[in-house]
Amino acid sequence: MDFRTRISISEKGDSKLNYNSKLFGIGSCFAENLGDKLDYFQFQNLTNPFGVIFNPNSICRLLDRIVNSELFKEEDCFFFNDQWQSYELHSRMNAITREEFLNKANSTLTIAHNFIKSCTHLVLTLGTAWVYELKDNSVTVANCHKVPQDKFLKRLLSKDEIQDSLSKINDLIRAINNEAIIIYTISPVRHLKDGFVENNISKSQLLVASYEFTEQLSHWYYFPSYEILMDDLRDYRFYAEDMLHPNSIAIDYVWEKFSNTLIAKDVVNLMKKVDSIRKRKRHIPFNPDTESHKEFLKKLEIDIESLKQFIPNLETDNF
């Protein structure tokens, strides 16, 4: 007997990743889980350079700014809790002075713009359909930065609003990079601070809106991260201590499905070599001065050098 329901994931031939691929990831914290795996295996990857962003409206606004090289100005940031910050960005971009904030935000924007222009894939992870809007101007914020809640109105995005953001995201990416494949997914992270019912309504809204929008678009591909956690694993042992985020076992399982579906088969052996090198680099010898350990290090360097001809822009310092 089989006591699990296993997700059947359709493959998309022109979405396959190899070591010539360049991936730009944006969205919820689950985007960073995938980004960490791509980094580990030495893929060319830039994920959430401005930090985590959960809702499609804020993702769309940030991509608009990146694609059009719309630099941050003084009026785009504010001072609160002894730091300069922006409602468009995650708190990781906060700075002590306004000049430092603007320099950091705009240098990151330039890096992101140049990367998107040449990326082969954009990985989009939608987290929630709940948004917070400033009562003063009805602008959706990406992060409230612990500003008092009475400054915001919380509401659920409609299906049409989500689809409008997805349509704009599509147009923005096609305007700057007509060849990029868009891989999108719904984050399996549970936003229970919104409530159990509210979390399910939010995820459902994202699923329906994105499905209807992308059904006829050949350059969009849906990867079922949410369904893998909800319908395949379905157990609290696959969650972290907060019972909200997937734990390392679940992330590894989702990555295995992602790899099997979206990574070209001829790349697998190279990934195994990268993994082997990383594990050997973590080796701590009892005595580093022995001849055998010196030989071990020499062989390790040879193996790293041999990868350079197969993996563009191999970051040897990050092994």
GROMACS .gro file of C-alpha atoms in nm:
model
  319
    1MET     CA    1   0.000   0.000   0.000
    2ASP     CA    2   0.108   0.356  -0.071
    3PHE     CA    3   0.027   0.597   0.212
    4ARG     CA    4   0.115   0.911   0.018
    5THR     CA    5  -0.019   1.107  -0.274
    6ARG     CA    6   0.268   1.185  -0.507
    7ILE     CA    7   0.262   1.496  -0.720
    8SER     CA    8   0.298   1.442  -1.094
    9ILE     CA    9   0.488   1.741  -1.231
   10SER     CA   10   0.475   1.818  -1.601
   11GLU     CA   11   0.803   1.907  -1.769
   12LYS     CA   12   0.863   2.198  -2.002
   13GLY     CA   13   1.150   2.132  -2.240
   14ASP     CA   14   1.247   2.491  -2.312
   15SER     CA   15   1.260   2.571  -1.938
   16LYS     CA   16   1.553   2.339  -1.868
   17LEU     CA   17   1.839   2.487  -1.669
   18ASN     CA   18   2.208   2.432  -1.725
   19TYR     CA   19   2.527   2.607  -1.621
   20ASN     CA   20   2.484   2.868  -1.893
   21SER     CA   21   2.148   2.968  -1.743
   22LYS     CA   22   2.115   3.289  -1.541
   23LEU     CA   23   1.832   3.301  -1.290
   24PHE     CA   24   1.682   3.607  -1.128
   25GLY     CA   25   1.462   3.520  -0.829
   26ILE     CA   26   1.213   3.748  -0.659
   27GLY     CA   27   0.937   3.702  -0.403
   28SER     CA   28   0.878   3.542  -0.066
   29CYS     CA   29   1.126   3.373   0.165
   30PHE     CA   30   1.071   3.047  -0.023
   31ALA     CA   31   1.236   3.211  -0.324
   32GLU     CA   32   1.546   3.236  -0.107
   33ASN     CA   33   1.526   2.865  -0.020
   34LEU     CA   34   1.549   2.789  -0.393
   35GLY     CA   35   1.813   3.060  -0.439
   36ASP     CA   36   2.030   2.904  -0.168
   37LYS     CA   37   2.020   2.571  -0.350
   38LEU     CA   38   2.112   2.735  -0.680
   39ASP     CA   39   2.402   2.911  -0.506
   40TYR     CA   40   2.516   2.587  -0.348
   41PHE     CA   41   2.540   2.415  -0.685
   42GLN     CA   42   2.714   2.716  -0.842
   43PHE     CA   43   2.440   2.825  -1.082
   44GLN     CA   44   2.445   3.187  -1.197
   45ASN     CA   45   2.179   3.326  -0.970
   46LEU     CA   46   2.061   3.651  -0.811
   47THR     CA   47   1.772   3.611  -0.568
   48ASN     CA   48   1.588   3.885  -0.378
   49PRO     CA   49   1.867   4.144  -0.394
   50PHE     CA   50   1.634   4.386  -0.210
   51GLY     CA   51   1.510   4.126   0.037
   52VAL     CA   52   1.188   3.929   0.075
   53ILE     CA   53   0.869   4.063  -0.086
   54PHE     CA   54   0.542   3.875  -0.037
   55ASN     CA   55   0.260   4.023  -0.242
   56PRO     CA   56   0.229   4.050  -0.624
   57ASN     CA   57   0.161   4.425  -0.624
   58SER     CA   58   0.486   4.507  -0.444
   59ILE     CA   59   0.682   4.261  -0.658
   60CYS     CA   60   0.541   4.430  -0.967
   61ARG     CA   61   0.627   4.777  -0.839
   62LEU     CA   62   0.986   4.677  -0.760
   63LEU     CA   63   1.035   4.508  -1.098
   64ASP     CA   64   0.900   4.824  -1.264
   65ARG     CA   65   1.163   5.028  -1.082
   66ILE     CA   66   1.441   4.780  -1.166
   67VAL     CA   67   1.354   4.741  -1.534
   68ASN     CA   68   1.318   5.117  -1.591
   69SER     CA   69   1.624   5.203  -1.378
   70GLU     CA   70   1.411   5.433  -1.164
   71LEU     CA   71   1.655   5.532  -0.892
   72PHE     CA   72   1.542   5.583  -0.534
   73LYS     CA   73   1.518   5.947  -0.428
   74GLU     CA   74   1.493   6.121  -0.094
   75GLU     CA   75   1.113   6.117  -0.105
   76ASP     CA   76   1.117   5.737  -0.147
   77CYS     CA   77   1.253   5.675   0.203
   78PHE     CA   78   1.161   5.776   0.557
   79PHE     CA   79   1.320   5.783   0.902
   80PHE     CA   80   1.172   5.557   1.170
   81ASN     CA   81   1.317   5.368   1.469
   82ASP     CA   82   1.657   5.532   1.414
   83GLN     CA   83   1.688   5.404   1.056
   84TRP     CA   84   1.622   5.516   0.700
   85GLN     CA   85   1.400   5.275   0.511
   86SER     CA   86   1.151   5.241   0.227
   87TYR     CA   87   0.800   5.098   0.217
   88GLU     CA   88   0.901   4.934  -0.112
   89LEU     CA   89   1.186   4.730   0.036
   90HIS     CA   90   1.267   4.476   0.303
   91SER     CA   91   1.432   4.589   0.626
   92ARG     CA   92   1.764   4.435   0.519
   93MET     CA   93   1.810   4.749   0.309
   94ASN     CA   94   1.772   4.983   0.610
   95ALA     CA   95   2.058   5.220   0.688
   96ILE     CA   96   2.161   5.465   0.959
   97THR     CA   97   2.187   5.763   0.722
   98ARG     CA   98   1.974   5.859   0.424
   99GLU     CA   99   2.282   5.880   0.203
  100GLU     CA  100   2.384   5.527   0.298
  101PHE     CA  101   2.033   5.398   0.227
  102LEU     CA  102   2.013   5.564  -0.115
  103ASN     CA  103   2.362   5.448  -0.214
  104LYS     CA  104   2.287   5.089  -0.111
  105ALA     CA  105   1.944   5.082  -0.274
  106ASN     CA  106   2.055   5.239  -0.602
  107SER     CA  107   2.371   5.032  -0.640
  108THR     CA  108   2.160   4.719  -0.583
  109LEU     CA  109   1.908   4.845  -0.839
  110THR     CA  110   2.181   4.881  -1.102
  111ILE     CA  111   2.306   4.529  -1.036
  112ALA     CA  112   1.953   4.389  -1.060
  113HIS     CA  113   1.877   4.580  -1.382
  114ASN     CA  114   2.188   4.448  -1.556
  115PHE     CA  115   2.122   4.094  -1.438
  116ILE     CA  116   1.761   4.087  -1.558
  117LYS     CA  117   1.865   4.213  -1.901
  118SER     CA  118   2.072   3.900  -1.956
  119CYS     CA  119   1.892   3.642  -1.743
  120THR     CA  120   1.748   3.328  -1.904
  121HIS     CA  121   1.492   3.262  -1.631
  122LEU     CA  122   1.297   3.466  -1.380
  123VAL     CA  123   1.181   3.269  -1.074
  124LEU     CA  124   0.875   3.435  -0.921
  125THR     CA  125   0.745   3.321  -0.581
  126LEU     CA  126   0.411   3.463  -0.466
  127GLY     CA  127   0.354   3.455  -0.091
  128THR     CA  128   0.023   3.622  -0.007
  129ALA     CA  129  -0.271   3.809  -0.156
  130TRP     CA  130  -0.312   4.014   0.161
  131VAL     CA  131  -0.169   4.364   0.133
  132TYR     CA  132  -0.124   4.666   0.358
  133GLU     CA  133  -0.199   5.008   0.211
  134LEU     CA  134  -0.104   5.343   0.355
  135LYS     CA  135  -0.422   5.521   0.457
  136ASP     CA  136  -0.278   5.855   0.345
  137ASN     CA  137  -0.238   5.763  -0.023
  138SER     CA  138  -0.366   5.402  -0.071
  139VAL     CA  139  -0.018   5.287  -0.182
  140THR     CA  140   0.055   4.917  -0.121
  141VAL     CA  141   0.364   4.863   0.094
  142ALA     CA  142   0.604   4.571   0.069
  143ASN     CA  143   0.700   4.601   0.435
  144CYS     CA  144   0.538   4.790   0.724
  145HIS     CA  145   0.870   4.826   0.912
  146LYS     CA  146   0.687   4.806   1.247
  147VAL     CA  147   0.516   5.139   1.182
  148PRO     CA  148   0.193   5.149   1.393
  149GLN     CA  149  -0.083   4.945   1.229
  150ASP     CA  150  -0.333   5.229   1.245
  151LYS     CA  151  -0.140   5.387   0.956
  152PHE     CA  152  -0.244   5.103   0.724
  153LEU     CA  153  -0.550   4.943   0.574
  154LYS     CA  154  -0.528   4.566   0.531
  155ARG     CA  155  -0.722   4.409   0.245
  156LEU     CA  156  -0.728   4.109   0.014
  157LEU     CA  157  -0.630   4.161  -0.348
  158SER     CA  158  -0.896   4.061  -0.599
  159LYS     CA  159  -0.829   3.808  -0.872
  160ASP     CA  160  -0.833   4.087  -1.129
  161GLU     CA  161  -0.578   4.292  -0.932
  162ILE     CA  162  -0.342   3.995  -0.907
  163GLN     CA  163  -0.375   3.923  -1.277
  164ASP     CA  164  -0.313   4.289  -1.354
  165SER     CA  165   0.015   4.273  -1.159
  166LEU     CA  166   0.115   3.950  -1.336
  167SER     CA  167   0.036   4.107  -1.672
  168LYS     CA  168   0.252   4.407  -1.592
  169ILE     CA  169   0.534   4.180  -1.471
  170ASN     CA  170   0.516   3.990  -1.799
  171ASP     CA  171   0.526   4.310  -2.005
  172LEU     CA  172   0.813   4.454  -1.802
  173ILE     CA  173   1.031   4.145  -1.842
  174ARG     CA  174   0.949   4.109  -2.213
  175ALA     CA  175   1.037   4.474  -2.271
  176ILE     CA  176   1.390   4.430  -2.141
  177ASN     CA  177   1.446   4.058  -2.208
  178ASN     CA  178   1.222   3.895  -2.466
  179GLU     CA  179   1.380   3.550  -2.426
  180ALA     CA  180   1.344   3.495  -2.051
  181ILE     CA  181   1.135   3.204  -1.926
  182ILE     CA  182   0.927   3.283  -1.617
  183ILE     CA  183   0.905   3.004  -1.359
  184TYR     CA  184   0.647   3.090  -1.096
  185THR     CA  185   0.533   2.917  -0.781
  186ILE     CA  186   0.313   2.976  -0.478
  187SER     CA  187   0.505   2.976  -0.150
  188PRO     CA  188   0.414   2.686   0.084
  189VAL     CA  189   0.494   2.906   0.387
  190ARG     CA  190   0.180   2.943   0.599
  191HIS     CA  191   0.090   3.305   0.680
  192LEU     CA  192  -0.105   3.216   0.993
  193LYS     CA  193  -0.075   3.563   1.143
  194ASP     CA  194  -0.354   3.642   0.895
  195GLY     CA  195  -0.558   3.352   1.030
  196PHE     CA  196  -0.611   2.993   0.916
  197VAL     CA  197  -0.910   3.068   0.694
  198GLU     CA  198  -0.753   3.390   0.569
  199ASN     CA  199  -0.430   3.212   0.475
  200ASN     CA  200  -0.619   2.955   0.270
  201ILE     CA  201  -0.826   3.223   0.099
  202SER     CA  202  -0.505   3.411   0.015
  203LYS     CA  203  -0.332   3.108  -0.135
  204SER     CA  204  -0.647   3.016  -0.328
  205GLN     CA  205  -0.669   3.366  -0.470
  206LEU     CA  206  -0.309   3.350  -0.590
  207LEU     CA  207  -0.358   3.004  -0.739
  208VAL     CA  208  -0.674   3.087  -0.932
  209ALA     CA  209  -0.546   3.422  -1.057
  210SER     CA  210  -0.207   3.291  -1.170
  211TYR     CA  211  -0.353   2.979  -1.330
  212GLU     CA  212  -0.603   3.172  -1.538
  213PHE     CA  213  -0.345   3.430  -1.641
  214THR     CA  214  -0.067   3.194  -1.745
  215GLU     CA  215  -0.267   2.910  -1.898
  216GLN     CA  216  -0.214   3.038  -2.253
  217LEU     CA  217   0.142   3.174  -2.207
  218SER     CA  218   0.410   2.937  -2.333
  219HIS     CA  219   0.697   3.121  -2.164
  220TRP     CA  220   0.541   3.088  -1.815
  221TYR     CA  221   0.584   2.761  -1.624
  222TYR     CA  222   0.416   2.673  -1.293
  223PHE     CA  223   0.618   2.472  -1.042
  224PRO     CA  224   0.396   2.327  -0.764
  225SER     CA  225   0.595   2.405  -0.446
  226TYR     CA  226   0.274   2.471  -0.255
  227GLU     CA  227   0.112   2.145  -0.364
  228ILE     CA  228   0.422   1.940  -0.280
  229LEU     CA  229   0.404   2.056   0.082
  230MET     CA  230   0.026   2.049   0.113
  231ASP     CA  231  -0.063   1.735  -0.082
  232ASP     CA  232   0.250   1.521  -0.090
  233LEU     CA  233   0.439   1.573   0.238
  234ARG     CA  234   0.132   1.680   0.445
  235ASP     CA  235   0.296   1.633   0.785
  236TYR     CA  236   0.420   1.863   1.061
  237ARG     CA  237   0.752   1.677   1.069
  238PHE     CA  238   0.834   1.862   0.746
  239TYR     CA  239   0.796   2.203   0.909
  240ALA     CA  240   1.040   2.408   1.115
  241GLU     CA  241   0.981   2.475   1.484
  242ASP     CA  242   0.747   2.765   1.406
  243MET     CA  243   0.518   2.523   1.219
  244LEU     CA  244   0.499   2.778   0.938
  245HIS     CA  245   0.813   2.738   0.727
  246PRO     CA  246   0.926   2.416   0.561
  247ASN     CA  247   1.227   2.259   0.733
  248SER     CA  248   1.550   2.152   0.565
  249ILE     CA  249   1.413   1.805   0.482
  250ALA     CA  250   1.114   1.954   0.303
  251ILE     CA  251   1.329   2.209   0.121
  252ASP     CA  252   1.561   1.930   0.006
  253TYR     CA  253   1.260   1.732  -0.118
  254VAL     CA  254   1.117   2.028  -0.310
  255TRP     CA  255   1.462   2.097  -0.456
  256GLU     CA  256   1.486   1.733  -0.569
  257LYS     CA  257   1.155   1.772  -0.752
  258PHE     CA  258   1.269   2.106  -0.895
  259SER     CA  259   1.596   1.951  -1.015
  260ASN     CA  260   1.431   1.647  -1.170
  261THR     CA  261   1.182   1.866  -1.354
  262LEU     CA  262   1.372   2.177  -1.452
  263ILE     CA  263   1.743   2.095  -1.467
  264ALA     CA  264   1.887   1.935  -1.780
  265LYS     CA  265   1.992   1.573  -1.729
  266ASP     CA  266   2.346   1.628  -1.858
  267VAL     CA  267   2.408   1.879  -1.578
  268VAL     CA  268   2.345   1.631  -1.297
  269ASN     CA  269   2.697   1.487  -1.296
  270LEU     CA  270   2.847   1.836  -1.269
  271MET     CA  271   2.616   1.909  -0.977
  272LYS     CA  272   2.736   1.592  -0.806
  273LYS     CA  273   3.096   1.708  -0.849
  274VAL     CA  274   3.012   2.048  -0.701
  275ASP     CA  275   2.843   1.877  -0.407
  276SER     CA  276   3.144   1.648  -0.356
  277ILE     CA  277   3.384   1.942  -0.355
  278ARG     CA  278   3.173   2.133  -0.103
  279LYS     CA  279   3.162   1.834   0.130
  280ARG     CA  280   3.535   1.775   0.101
  281LYS     CA  281   3.603   2.145   0.168
  282ARG     CA  282   3.422   2.104   0.500
  283HIS     CA  283   3.653   1.821   0.601
  284ILE     CA  284   3.854   1.897   0.917
  285PRO     CA  285   4.169   1.683   0.940
  286PHE     CA  286   4.311   1.551   1.268
  287ASN     CA  287   4.653   1.664   1.152
  288PRO     CA  288   4.673   1.916   0.864
  289ASP     CA  289   5.049   1.872   0.828
  290THR     CA  290   5.043   1.513   0.709
  291GLU     CA  291   5.143   1.425   0.355
  292SER     CA  292   4.811   1.254   0.298
  293HIS     CA  293   4.620   1.571   0.383
  294LYS     CA  294   4.844   1.779   0.158
  295GLU     CA  295   4.773   1.534  -0.121
  296PHE     CA  296   4.401   1.559  -0.038
  297LEU     CA  297   4.414   1.940  -0.076
  298LYS     CA  298   4.609   1.914  -0.401
  299LYS     CA  299   4.352   1.677  -0.550
  300LEU     CA  300   4.076   1.909  -0.432
  301GLU     CA  301   4.228   2.208  -0.614
  302ILE     CA  302   4.269   2.002  -0.931
  303ASP     CA  303   3.902   1.903  -0.918
  304ILE     CA  304   3.795   2.265  -0.867
  305GLU     CA  305   4.008   2.381  -1.160
  306SER     CA  306   3.863   2.109  -1.382
  307LEU     CA  307   3.513   2.250  -1.329
  308LYS     CA  308   3.602   2.591  -1.470
  309GLN     CA  309   3.574   2.471  -1.829
  310PHE     CA  310   3.217   2.350  -1.767
  311ILE     CA  311   3.074   2.610  -1.526
  312PRO     CA  312   3.088   2.976  -1.643
  313ASN     CA  313   3.183   3.230  -1.376
  314LEU     CA  314   3.266   2.955  -1.126
  315GLU     CA  315   3.307   3.122  -0.786
  316THR     CA  316   3.591   2.919  -0.641
  317ASP     CA  317   3.611   3.138  -0.330
  318ASN     CA  318   3.257   3.032  -0.239
  319PHE     CA  319   3.327   2.661  -0.222
   0.00000   0.00000   0.00000
